[in-house]
Short mmCIF file of C-alpha atoms and ligand atoms in Angstrom, two decimals:
data_model
loop_
_atom_site.label_atom_id
_atom_site.label_comp_id
_atom_site.label_asym_id
_atom_site.label_seq_id
_atom_site.Cartn_x
_atom_site.Cartn_y
_atom_site.Cartn_z
CA UNK A 1 83.69 101.49 41.26
CA UNK A 2 86.46 98.62 40.42
CA UNK A 3 89.43 98.74 42.94
CA UNK A 4 91.76 98.63 40.50
CA UNK A 5 90.90 101.42 38.52
CA UNK A 6 93.17 103.82 41.22
CA UNK A 7 96.04 102.20 39.10
CA UNK A 8 94.61 103.05 35.89
CA UNK A 9 93.58 106.27 37.69
CA UNK A 10 96.44 107.21 38.32
CA UNK A 11 98.87 105.99 35.02
CA UNK A 12 96.29 108.32 32.96
CA UNK A 13 97.08 111.58 35.29
CA UNK A 14 100.33 110.57 34.76
CA UNK A 15 100.22 111.49 31.16
CA UNK A 16 99.38 115.21 31.87
CA UNK A 17 102.53 115.00 33.97
CA UNK A 18 100.77 114.53 38.04
CA UNK A 19 101.67 111.92 39.73
CA UNK A 20 100.04 110.90 42.85
CA UNK A 21 101.09 113.15 45.77
CA UNK A 22 101.60 110.44 48.62
CA UNK A 23 103.47 106.15 47.75
CA UNK A 24 101.25 103.88 46.75
CA UNK A 25 103.43 101.31 48.42
CA UNK A 26 102.11 102.70 52.23
CA UNK A 27 105.28 100.29 54.78
CA UNK A 28 107.40 104.19 52.84
CA UNK A 29 103.89 107.04 54.68
CA UNK A 30 105.89 107.01 57.79
CA UNK A 31 109.04 107.95 56.55
CA UNK A 32 107.72 110.68 55.49
CA UNK A 33 105.53 111.10 58.46
CA UNK A 34 108.83 110.92 60.77
CA UNK A 35 110.69 114.00 57.72
CA UNK A 36 106.73 116.41 57.82
CA UNK A 37 104.85 116.22 61.03
CA UNK A 38 105.81 117.73 64.73
CA UNK A 39 107.91 114.99 66.86
CA UNK A 40 105.53 114.73 69.37
CA UNK A 41 102.18 113.60 66.51
CA UNK A 42 104.45 111.72 64.27
CA UNK A 43 106.21 109.67 67.99
CA UNK A 44 102.69 108.67 69.49
CA UNK A 45 101.18 107.05 66.34
CA UNK A 46 104.58 105.79 64.92
CA UNK A 47 105.68 104.94 68.92
CA UNK A 48 104.70 102.11 70.26
CA UNK A 49 105.67 99.70 73.63
CA UNK A 50 109.53 99.42 75.40
CA UNK A 51 112.18 98.34 72.85
CA UNK A 52 108.67 98.66 70.64
CA UNK A 53 109.53 94.94 69.77
CA UNK A 54 105.86 93.12 69.47
CA UNK A 55 105.40 96.94 66.82
CA UNK A 56 108.16 95.06 65.02
CA UNK A 57 107.25 91.19 65.26
CA UNK A 58 104.05 92.72 63.67
CA UNK A 59 105.02 93.47 60.37
CA UNK A 60 107.64 90.58 60.11
CA UNK A 61 105.14 87.15 60.58
CA UNK A 62 103.37 89.18 57.12
CA UNK A 63 106.50 87.57 55.91
CA UNK A 64 106.99 84.56 57.06
CA UNK A 65 104.01 83.11 54.03
CA UNK A 66 104.17 83.88 50.63
CA UNK A 67 101.23 83.75 48.66
CA UNK A 68 101.48 80.59 45.81
CA UNK A 69 99.74 82.32 42.51
CA UNK A 70 97.25 80.38 40.58
CA UNK A 71 96.76 80.92 37.06
CA UNK A 72 94.28 79.86 34.07
CA UNK A 73 91.37 80.87 36.35
CA UNK A 74 88.99 83.57 34.51
CA UNK A 75 89.14 86.11 37.27
CA UNK A 76 87.62 88.94 34.72
CA UNK A 77 85.25 89.26 36.80
CA UNK A 78 85.46 89.92 40.71
CA UNK A 79 83.72 90.78 43.14
CA UNK A 80 85.25 91.25 46.95
CA UNK A 81 82.50 93.11 48.21
CA UNK A 82 81.07 91.62 52.17
CA UNK A 83 78.73 92.19 54.89
CA UNK A 84 80.67 92.03 57.96
CA UNK A 85 78.33 92.29 60.93
CA UNK A 86 75.41 93.30 59.64
CA UNK A 87 77.38 96.47 57.37
CA UNK A 88 78.19 96.04 54.13
CA UNK A 89 80.97 96.56 52.69
CA UNK A 90 82.99 97.63 49.17
CA UNK A 91 86.16 95.66 50.62
CA UNK A 92 86.71 93.26 54.16
CA UNK A 93 88.58 96.39 55.01
CA UNK A 94 87.23 98.72 58.06
CA UNK A 95 88.70 101.79 58.98
CA UNK A 96 89.43 100.82 63.18
CA UNK A 97 89.50 103.02 66.18
CA UNK A 98 92.43 105.27 65.77
CA UNK A 99 92.73 108.44 68.86
CA UNK A 100 92.86 112.42 69.46
CA UNK A 101 93.31 112.30 65.58
CA UNK A 102 93.16 115.81 65.14
CA UNK A 103 96.72 115.79 66.31
CA UNK A 104 97.66 114.69 62.73
CA UNK A 105 95.14 117.27 61.30
CA UNK A 106 93.05 120.01 62.36
CA UNK A 107 89.58 118.00 60.70
CA UNK A 108 91.08 114.95 62.27
CA UNK A 109 88.08 112.24 62.58
CA UNK A 110 85.78 114.25 60.08
CA UNK A 111 88.81 113.81 57.22
CA UNK A 112 88.08 110.43 57.85
CA UNK A 113 84.75 109.91 58.58
CA UNK A 114 84.15 111.74 54.88
CA UNK A 115 87.19 109.83 53.41
CA UNK A 116 86.10 106.54 53.87
CA UNK A 117 81.64 107.22 52.95
CA UNK A 118 83.06 108.49 50.27
CA UNK A 119 84.24 104.93 49.19
CA UNK A 120 81.49 103.87 51.23
CA UNK A 121 83.91 102.13 53.76
CA UNK A 122 83.42 101.85 57.39
CA UNK A 123 85.09 103.68 60.22
CA UNK A 124 84.89 102.45 63.89
CA UNK A 125 85.44 105.51 65.96
CA UNK A 126 87.54 105.78 69.01
CA UNK A 127 86.05 107.03 72.35
CA UNK A 128 89.21 108.11 72.27
CA UNK A 129 87.82 110.41 68.98
CA UNK A 130 88.80 114.19 69.28
CA UNK A 131 85.78 115.52 67.78
CA UNK A 132 82.56 114.39 69.74
CA UNK A 133 80.29 110.62 68.53
CA UNK A 134 78.23 112.59 67.39
CA UNK A 135 79.32 115.46 65.14
CA UNK A 136 81.08 112.19 63.41
CA UNK A 137 77.61 111.00 62.68
CA UNK A 138 76.82 113.43 60.93
CA UNK A 139 79.62 113.41 58.22
CA UNK A 140 79.93 110.25 59.05
CA UNK A 141 78.56 106.20 56.46
CA UNK A 142 78.42 102.71 57.41
CA UNK A 143 79.59 103.59 60.78
CA UNK A 144 80.78 101.01 64.49
CA UNK A 145 81.95 102.73 67.95
CA UNK A 146 84.56 101.35 69.56
CA UNK A 147 84.58 101.90 73.61
CA UNK A 148 87.39 102.39 75.46
CA UNK A 149 84.96 100.91 79.16
CA UNK A 150 85.47 103.51 81.93
CA UNK A 151 84.95 102.98 85.96
CA UNK A 152 81.80 104.96 86.41
CA UNK A 153 79.25 102.15 84.43
CA UNK A 154 76.91 105.17 84.23
CA UNK A 155 79.28 106.70 81.81
CA UNK A 156 80.28 103.41 79.93
CA UNK A 157 75.94 103.66 78.96
CA UNK A 158 76.00 106.97 78.14
CA UNK A 159 78.19 106.80 76.00
CA UNK A 160 77.34 103.82 74.20
CA UNK A 161 73.85 104.61 74.53
CA UNK A 162 74.68 108.05 72.43
CA UNK A 163 76.77 106.31 70.52
CA UNK A 164 73.50 103.71 69.30
CA UNK A 165 71.31 106.68 68.81
CA UNK A 166 73.79 108.86 66.57
CA UNK A 167 74.00 105.40 64.26
CA UNK A 168 76.70 103.29 65.68
CA UNK A 169 75.28 99.97 64.45
CA UNK A 170 78.22 98.23 66.01
CA UNK A 171 79.92 97.61 69.30
CA UNK A 172 84.20 97.25 69.13
CA UNK A 173 85.04 96.84 73.01
CA UNK A 174 88.61 97.29 73.97
CA UNK A 175 90.15 95.01 76.12
CA UNK A 176 94.05 95.40 76.74
CA UNK A 177 94.33 99.69 77.33
CA UNK A 178 92.83 100.16 80.79
CA UNK A 179 95.77 102.36 81.20
CA UNK A 180 98.03 103.06 78.75
CA UNK A 181 101.54 100.78 78.53
CA UNK A 182 105.28 101.99 78.47
CA UNK A 183 105.89 103.62 75.61
CA UNK A 184 108.84 104.91 75.57
CA UNK A 185 108.73 107.55 72.76
CA UNK A 186 105.62 109.46 74.50
CA UNK A 187 107.30 109.56 77.92
CA UNK A 188 110.44 110.48 76.71
CA UNK A 189 108.36 113.89 75.08
CA UNK A 190 105.99 113.63 79.05
CA UNK A 191 103.37 114.08 75.81
CA UNK A 192 100.39 112.43 76.45
CA UNK A 193 97.27 114.46 74.57
CA UNK A 194 94.80 113.75 76.67
CA UNK A 195 96.27 115.84 79.38
CA UNK A 196 96.13 118.53 77.27
CA UNK A 197 92.46 118.27 76.45
CA UNK A 198 92.69 116.36 72.98
CA UNK A 199 90.74 112.79 73.02
CA UNK A 200 88.82 113.37 76.19
CA UNK A 201 85.93 115.28 73.09
CA UNK A 202 83.05 112.69 74.01
CA UNK A 203 83.92 112.74 77.88
CA UNK A 204 83.46 116.51 77.88
CA UNK A 205 80.63 116.20 76.09
CA UNK A 206 78.77 113.52 77.82
CA UNK A 207 76.08 114.52 80.67
CA UNK A 208 76.77 111.81 82.86
CA UNK A 209 80.52 113.14 82.06
CA UNK A 210 79.19 115.80 82.80
CA UNK A 211 77.45 115.84 85.89
CA UNK A 212 80.53 114.65 87.77
CA UNK A 213 82.45 117.98 87.17
CA UNK A 214 79.93 120.62 87.85
CA UNK A 215 78.74 120.28 84.28
CA UNK A 216 80.03 121.68 81.41
CA UNK A 217 83.68 121.80 81.83
CA UNK A 218 85.57 124.99 81.59
CA UNK A 219 89.05 126.87 83.06
CA UNK A 220 87.25 126.60 85.44
CA UNK A 221 87.10 123.07 86.12
CA UNK A 222 88.91 121.41 83.27
CA UNK A 223 91.23 120.41 85.67
CA UNK A 224 89.15 118.80 87.77
CA UNK A 225 87.45 117.34 85.00
CA UNK A 226 91.08 116.05 83.85
CA UNK A 227 91.40 114.41 86.72
CA UNK A 228 88.13 112.93 86.49
CA UNK A 229 88.64 111.51 82.89
CA UNK A 230 92.89 110.00 84.42
CA UNK A 231 90.41 108.62 87.03
CA UNK A 232 87.52 107.26 85.24
CA UNK A 233 89.16 106.28 81.05
CA UNK A 234 90.26 103.42 82.38
CA UNK A 235 88.81 99.62 84.65
CA UNK A 236 90.96 96.72 85.24
CA UNK A 237 88.74 95.10 87.63
CA UNK A 238 86.61 93.99 84.12
CA UNK A 239 86.11 90.59 83.98
CA UNK A 240 84.32 88.20 81.33
CA UNK A 241 81.29 88.49 83.61
CA UNK A 242 80.62 91.99 83.11
CA UNK A 243 79.58 91.31 79.84
CA UNK A 244 76.49 90.16 80.15
CA UNK A 245 75.94 93.99 82.14
CA UNK A 246 77.39 95.85 78.63
CA UNK A 247 74.64 93.56 76.51
CA UNK A 248 72.33 95.16 77.86
CA UNK A 249 73.15 98.45 77.15
CA UNK A 250 73.56 97.64 73.48
CA UNK A 251 70.62 95.61 70.90
CA UNK A 252 73.47 95.23 67.67
CA UNK A 253 76.33 93.66 67.98
CA UNK A 254 79.23 93.30 70.26
CA UNK A 255 82.74 92.80 69.07
CA UNK A 256 86.22 91.90 71.29
CA UNK A 257 88.90 93.40 70.05
CA UNK A 258 92.29 92.82 71.57
CA UNK A 259 92.11 89.30 71.60
CA UNK A 260 95.09 86.45 71.97
CA UNK A 261 95.05 83.19 73.00
CA UNK A 262 92.36 80.91 71.72
CA UNK A 263 91.46 80.25 75.38
CA UNK A 264 89.97 84.12 75.21
CA UNK A 265 88.03 83.36 72.33
CA UNK A 266 85.87 80.55 73.16
CA UNK A 267 84.83 82.71 76.30
CA UNK A 268 84.35 85.17 73.90
CA UNK A 269 81.80 82.88 72.13
CA UNK A 270 80.15 81.51 75.29
CA UNK A 271 79.64 84.45 76.31
CA UNK A 272 77.53 85.35 73.12
CA UNK A 273 79.49 88.24 71.78
CA UNK A 274 78.88 88.47 68.46
CA UNK A 275 82.62 89.08 67.03
CA UNK A 276 86.29 89.28 68.45
CA UNK A 277 89.19 91.16 66.82
CA UNK A 278 92.29 90.09 66.92
CA UNK A 279 94.64 92.66 67.80
CA UNK A 280 97.35 93.49 69.73
CA UNK A 281 96.57 97.37 69.64
CA UNK A 282 99.71 97.00 66.41
CA UNK A 283 101.91 96.25 69.34
CA UNK A 284 101.21 99.31 71.34
CA UNK A 285 100.04 97.76 74.48
CA UNK A 286 102.98 94.80 75.99
CA UNK A 287 106.44 94.40 74.36
CA UNK A 288 107.53 91.53 73.76
CA UNK A 289 104.25 89.67 73.33
CA UNK A 290 103.42 87.95 70.13
CA UNK A 291 102.41 89.19 66.55
CA UNK A 292 99.11 89.41 66.04
CA UNK A 293 99.45 87.18 63.20
CA UNK A 294 100.82 84.34 64.66
CA UNK A 295 97.89 84.83 67.21
CA UNK A 296 95.36 84.08 64.27
CA UNK A 297 94.87 80.95 62.37
CA UNK A 298 94.45 79.00 65.95
CA UNK A 299 92.15 81.19 67.15
CA UNK A 300 90.54 81.59 63.64
CA UNK A 301 90.32 77.59 63.48
CA UNK A 302 88.99 77.70 67.04
CA UNK A 303 86.35 79.07 66.24
CA UNK A 304 86.21 80.95 62.95
CA UNK A 305 83.03 79.09 62.38
CA UNK A 306 80.98 79.93 65.54
CA UNK A 307 82.32 84.08 65.59
CA UNK A 308 83.45 87.22 63.40
CA UNK A 309 86.82 87.20 63.05
CA UNK A 310 88.31 90.54 62.87
CA UNK A 311 92.37 90.88 62.01
CA UNK A 312 94.60 94.36 62.79
CA UNK A 313 97.89 94.66 63.94
CA UNK A 314 100.42 94.71 61.15
CA UNK A 315 98.42 95.69 57.94
CA UNK A 316 100.20 97.51 55.45
CA UNK A 317 99.95 96.28 52.06
CA UNK A 318 96.66 94.45 50.35
CA UNK A 319 99.26 91.58 49.93
CA UNK A 320 98.79 91.62 54.23
CA UNK A 321 94.98 92.18 53.92
CA UNK A 322 95.05 88.83 51.30
CA UNK A 323 97.58 87.11 53.86
CA UNK A 324 95.07 88.33 56.50
CA UNK A 325 91.97 86.75 55.27
CA UNK A 326 93.76 83.51 54.09
CA UNK A 327 94.71 82.77 57.65
CA UNK A 328 90.91 82.97 58.90
CA UNK A 329 89.59 86.69 59.35
CA UNK A 330 86.54 88.41 57.73
CA UNK A 331 87.83 91.46 57.04
CA UNK A 332 90.90 93.91 58.21
CA UNK A 333 91.55 96.35 59.89
CA UNK A 334 93.29 99.37 59.34
CA UNK A 335 95.17 101.81 61.69
CA UNK A 336 98.95 103.54 61.94
CA UNK A 337 98.78 104.01 57.25
CA UNK A 338 95.07 105.76 57.63
CA UNK A 339 96.64 108.20 60.34
CA UNK A 340 99.99 108.88 58.23
CA UNK A 341 97.02 109.54 55.33
CA UNK A 342 95.72 111.80 57.54
CA UNK A 343 98.46 113.85 59.31
CA UNK A 344 100.47 114.53 55.29
CA UNK A 345 97.09 114.73 53.22
CA UNK A 346 94.22 115.23 55.35
CA UNK A 347 91.13 113.73 54.01
CA UNK A 348 93.08 113.43 50.22
CA UNK A 349 96.07 110.80 52.06
CA UNK A 350 92.93 109.42 54.18
CA UNK A 351 91.30 108.63 50.06
CA UNK A 352 94.86 108.50 48.65
CA UNK A 353 95.68 105.07 51.74
CA UNK A 354 92.79 103.33 51.31
CA UNK A 355 91.27 104.03 48.02
CA UNK A 356 95.44 102.34 46.63
CA UNK A 357 94.80 99.29 50.12
CA UNK A 358 91.88 98.00 48.00
CA UNK A 359 93.67 98.30 44.42
CA UNK A 360 96.76 96.14 45.61
CA UNK A 361 94.40 93.88 47.68
CA UNK A 362 92.15 93.48 44.44
CA UNK A 363 95.06 93.22 42.13
CA UNK A 364 96.89 91.06 44.09
CA UNK A 365 93.93 88.47 45.15
CA UNK A 366 93.70 88.84 40.87
CA UNK A 367 97.08 87.71 39.72
CA UNK A 368 96.68 84.94 42.25
CA UNK A 369 93.61 82.94 41.15
CA UNK A 370 91.17 84.18 43.16
CA UNK A 371 87.62 86.19 41.98
CA UNK A 372 85.64 85.97 45.58
CA UNK A 373 86.67 86.66 48.77
CA UNK A 374 84.91 82.43 49.18
CA UNK A 375 88.04 81.11 47.44
CA UNK A 376 90.65 83.34 49.46
CA UNK A 377 91.54 79.82 51.75
CA UNK A 378 94.70 78.64 53.53
CA UNK A 379 95.81 77.48 49.86
CA UNK A 380 96.40 80.89 49.86
CA UNK A 381 99.53 80.70 51.41
CA UNK A 382 103.00 78.55 51.86
CA UNK A 383 104.89 79.25 54.71
CA UNK A 384 108.00 80.29 53.95
CA UNK A 385 111.40 78.14 53.25
C1 LIG B 1 95.37 103.63 68.20
N1 LIG B 1 94.65 102.68 68.27
C2 LIG B 1 93.12 102.22 69.24
N2 LIG B 1 92.40 101.29 69.52
C3 LIG B 1 90.98 101.35 70.44
O1 LIG B 1 90.43 100.37 70.72
N3 LIG B 1 91.08 102.31 70.48
C4 LIG B 1 91.48 103.81 69.91
O2 LIG B 1 91.55 104.38 70.97
C5 LIG B 1 93.10 103.44 69.05
N4 LIG B 1 94.03 104.93 69.58
C6 LIG B 1 95.44 104.54 68.58
C7 LIG B 1 96.19 105.21 68.24
C8 LIG B 1 96.60 105.77 68.08
C9 LIG B 1 97.75 106.73 67.60
C10 LIG B 1 97.19 103.62 66.80
C11 LIG B 1 98.64 103.96 66.18
C12 LIG B 1 96.44 103.39 67.05
C13 LIG B 1 94.97 100.59 67.98
C14 LIG B 1 94.33 100.61 66.17
O3 LIG B 1 92.61 100.78 66.70
C15 LIG B 1 94.51 99.52 65.67
O4 LIG B 1 94.44 98.30 67.22
C16 LIG B 1 95.78 99.68 65.72
O5 LIG B 1 95.98 100.55 64.89
C17 LIG B 1 96.35 98.59 64.89
O6 LIG B 1 97.60 98.03 64.78
P1 LIG B 1 98.83 98.67 63.35
O7 LIG B 1 98.66 98.81 62.16
O8 LIG B 1 98.18 100.77 62.87
O9 LIG B 1 100.35 98.81 63.63
#
């Protein structure tokens, strides 16, 4: 299947009077989500830390770069497929880890896994998923597991061993969220899904967790389980030295998510990590922090030849993906757009988002004169005048 086939499908369906159920400009999903989702669910996804300046900066940073199209370069045959950390991908686009998806749709992570599998797209399942990692694995295609590294070492080991057992092939360790940041939209509604029992499913199903709370979680020990979750969720005392322990628990590739400084990227390489995600968690953690895209070029030039550099925070279009690739990312992770797609139209909505993004990427690169990822480098872009 050509990535741009989606465009033809849409126009052809139009001959029978059909138009897409969701907007094809993915920026517009958010306004639709604001109108249709519950205020709590919309606020949880759209919201960010503090005054949301970093979330805004993430988007604005893309506008500082402009694509410079080249002509007459035979782009009739195109191939933007790639292999990242041993995983084959139809395009350098990955479903990033977003927790608690059942606040958006009853099928939650399962709907996302099904939509991604049908397109051969890799999913990264969050530790904070509202469906257990084993249940998702049963329905998913290519899959990676994202670890929130808990305080209890035995629990951390159990989570990653379960993920390996369930066929997740890469471990994405999120470093920037050992505590929830100050997030006014959620605070003003006193809304944290975990305390309502959504997003704790990987913990509650874990044998080590269950042992600590006296057995499987029922009404009788539910409060204790929630307290144990709160006490264990994040581990602010971790240091670079702890990565050696994690390496011993996991045989496959390990990727550190949340890198924004060149020196941290360097330390990830020195610690023997296989990749990094240049990410600021969509501006959800440190308000006032730099835009993630602004961190990318220097990091990619420092470690791009030594490790796999991935990117997220602010991808909303195929052009955005092209820009991140040109600035040194090997692939990008998608966050809010697919969450909105899920909330608005379930599995179909996620498929719509993925197909739109990949079709727009293909057309953008073709029209800019590129036919493979090897042709996508810094010369694709110019800084905005
Ligand atoms: C996230 N993100 C996230 N990251 C992670 O490692 N584990 C998680 O459980 C979550 N959960 C989560 C929930 C919601 C509602 C959002 C919006 C984000 C961060 C995510 O992986 C990614 O870094 C950001 O979504 C990127 O920003 P944009 O492009 O979505 O704005």
